């Protein structure tokens, strides 16, 4: 509706119309009350002006009804704005469960993006139309802000933690991508585009070019390279907790506090492992600060998300019940 106006970009996401409607409502309320108050000031200034030096104004005793009206009406207007805005906020801040995750790293002065399948992009993001997309974002240096005007979404990208944003594009095309937070001398050049494609075209793009290793596979390689598997054993007998199926669950810390294993907890556990130690384990994990970059952290996070609890088969149960073999050669892995 409002995309035909020169100050409004086209509405290309599921939330764009709702955001514009609230924005127009706020403008209309502002204009209405500004004109009303200005008009009343002028009217009263003329109507009740002092006409002679000897004229004395009549005392005003007040009106309870009038005071109630100018208290109730603003209250109702403010509550409408609050609940309308809260509904949009909760819609934007809570991504659908089936949203497609894409990892984003902001860096002076570019956007680096990686799909779970392994495809990497710089200052471009290819996504399918009518599919919810969740961006998991971090910064290598300073604060950036991921802003797509046509989608009406904007989210700060912070160093030292993950932030996320989601959107669902409703029509194919190319849309501007900006950094909306001043981040240095070349801030104005930190631009890009979001390319929205039909699902078949997106799959063709995804499978084109050199075959890329998936993010979870890259994360597993890093996991092995830094010998994380020696402590985080899948059988739970390592010096650290087993990680299979742990993402999204609540764990109890050594301090007695309970936390949810989410993106920021995994990140903190890698860079500052002594901050929140899981109960029952010693604080012996070293920090990997400076050894793993933002891309590597995202890959390890994708790997941990991908590993679920290992299923125990009947054969496994039978093997566990058998006596340990006496032949030393059979003990070799």
PDB file of N, CA, C and O in Angstrom, residues 7 19 24 47 55 65 106 113 126 166 173 178 184 195 236 254 320:
ATOM      1  N   UNK A   7       9.177   7.683  -0.200  1.00  0.00           N
ATOM      2  CA  UNK A   7       9.939   7.499   1.026  1.00  0.00           C
ATOM      3  C   UNK A   7       9.855   6.087   1.568  1.00  0.00           C
ATOM      4  O   UNK A   7      10.539   5.747   2.533  1.00  0.00           O
ATOM      5  N   UNK A  19       4.717  -3.545  10.012  1.00  0.00           N
ATOM      6  CA  UNK A  19       5.600  -2.468  10.476  1.00  0.00           C
ATOM      7  C   UNK A  19       5.174  -1.133   9.878  1.00  0.00           C
ATOM      8  O   UNK A  19       5.104  -0.115  10.578  1.00  0.00           O
ATOM      9  N   UNK A  24       2.676   4.299  10.085  1.00  0.00           N
ATOM     10  CA  UNK A  24       1.712   5.286   9.573  1.00  0.00           C
ATOM     11  C   UNK A  24       0.747   5.709  10.675  1.00  0.00           C
ATOM     12  O   UNK A  24       0.369   6.886  10.783  1.00  0.00           O
ATOM     13  N   UNK A  47      -9.637  33.819  21.647  1.00  0.00           N
ATOM     14  CA  UNK A  47     -10.939  33.846  22.324  1.00  0.00           C
ATOM     15  C   UNK A  47     -10.838  34.453  23.721  1.00  0.00           C
ATOM     16  O   UNK A  47     -11.723  35.228  24.143  1.00  0.00           O
ATOM     17  N   UNK A  55      -9.689  44.811  32.529  1.00  0.00           N
ATOM     18  CA  UNK A  55     -10.385  43.523  32.497  1.00  0.00           C
ATOM     19  C   UNK A  55      -9.625  42.501  33.337  1.00  0.00           C
ATOM     20  O   UNK A  55      -8.407  42.320  33.186  1.00  0.00           O
ATOM     21  N   UNK A  65     -14.724  16.120  34.731  1.00  0.00           N
ATOM     22  CA  UNK A  65     -15.027  15.399  33.489  1.00  0.00           C
ATOM     23  C   UNK A  65     -13.974  15.696  32.421  1.00  0.00           C
ATOM     24  O   UNK A  65     -13.514  14.793  31.717  1.00  0.00           O
ATOM     25  N   UNK A 106      30.079 -10.046  10.685  1.00  0.00           N
ATOM     26  CA  UNK A 106      30.355  -8.674  10.270  1.00  0.00           C
ATOM     27  C   UNK A 106      31.818  -8.340  10.500  1.00  0.00           C
ATOM     28  O   UNK A 106      32.384  -8.691  11.542  1.00  0.00           O
ATOM     29  N   UNK A 113      28.955 -14.439   4.872  1.00  0.00           N
ATOM     30  CA  UNK A 113      27.803 -15.290   5.135  1.00  0.00           C
ATOM     31  C   UNK A 113      28.117 -16.716   4.716  1.00  0.00           C
ATOM     32  O   UNK A 113      28.805 -16.944   3.720  1.00  0.00           O
ATOM     33  N   UNK A 126      21.914 -15.228  -0.827  1.00  0.00           N
ATOM     34  CA  UNK A 126      20.910 -15.880  -1.664  1.00  0.00           C
ATOM     35  C   UNK A 126      19.983 -16.699  -0.768  1.00  0.00           C
ATOM     36  O   UNK A 126      20.453 -17.514   0.046  1.00  0.00           O
ATOM     37  N   UNK A 166      15.282 -12.874  11.950  1.00  0.00           N
ATOM     38  CA  UNK A 166      14.685 -13.739  10.943  1.00  0.00           C
ATOM     39  C   UNK A 166      13.754 -12.926  10.051  1.00  0.00           C
ATOM     40  O   UNK A 166      13.270 -11.860  10.433  1.00  0.00           O
ATOM     41  N   UNK A 173      13.601 -11.174  -6.180  1.00  0.00           N
ATOM     42  CA  UNK A 173      14.228  -9.909  -6.560  1.00  0.00           C
ATOM     43  C   UNK A 173      15.508  -9.689  -5.789  1.00  0.00           C
ATOM     44  O   UNK A 173      15.959 -10.546  -5.023  1.00  0.00           O
ATOM     45  N   UNK A 178      22.360  -3.039   4.108  1.00  0.00           N
ATOM     46  CA  UNK A 178      23.193  -1.969   4.641  1.00  0.00           C
ATOM     47  C   UNK A 178      23.717  -2.338   6.025  1.00  0.00           C
ATOM     48  O   UNK A 178      23.129  -3.169   6.727  1.00  0.00           O
ATOM     49  N   UNK A 184      33.253   2.771  11.226  1.00  0.00           N
ATOM     50  CA  UNK A 184      34.594   3.154  10.806  1.00  0.00           C
ATOM     51  C   UNK A 184      34.584   3.994   9.550  1.00  0.00           C
ATOM     52  O   UNK A 184      33.531   4.392   9.048  1.00  0.00           O
ATOM     53  N   UNK A 195      19.491 -11.617  -2.459  1.00  0.00           N
ATOM     54  CA  UNK A 195      18.908 -12.126  -3.698  1.00  0.00           C
ATOM     55  C   UNK A 195      17.867 -13.183  -3.343  1.00  0.00           C
ATOM     56  O   UNK A 195      18.218 -14.251  -2.832  1.00  0.00           O
ATOM     57  N   UNK A 236      30.396 -40.275  27.808  1.00  0.00           N
ATOM     58  CA  UNK A 236      30.225 -39.555  29.063  1.00  0.00           C
ATOM     59  C   UNK A 236      31.313 -39.789  30.081  1.00  0.00           C
ATOM     60  O   UNK A 236      31.172 -39.377  31.238  1.00  0.00           O
ATOM     61  N   UNK A 254      28.198 -25.898  38.291  1.00  0.00           N
ATOM     62  CA  UNK A 254      28.834 -26.179  39.575  1.00  0.00           C
ATOM     63  C   UNK A 254      28.361 -25.216  40.653  1.00  0.00           C
ATOM     64  O   UNK A 254      28.384 -25.535  41.839  1.00  0.00           O
ATOM     65  N   UNK A 320      27.722 -54.820  25.581  1.00  0.00           N
ATOM     66  CA  UNK A 320      28.042 -54.275  26.897  1.00  0.00           C
ATOM     67  C   UNK A 320      27.887 -55.318  28.002  1.00  0.00           C
ATOM     68  O   UNK A 320      28.535 -55.247  29.042  1.00  0.00           O
TER      69      UNK A 320
END
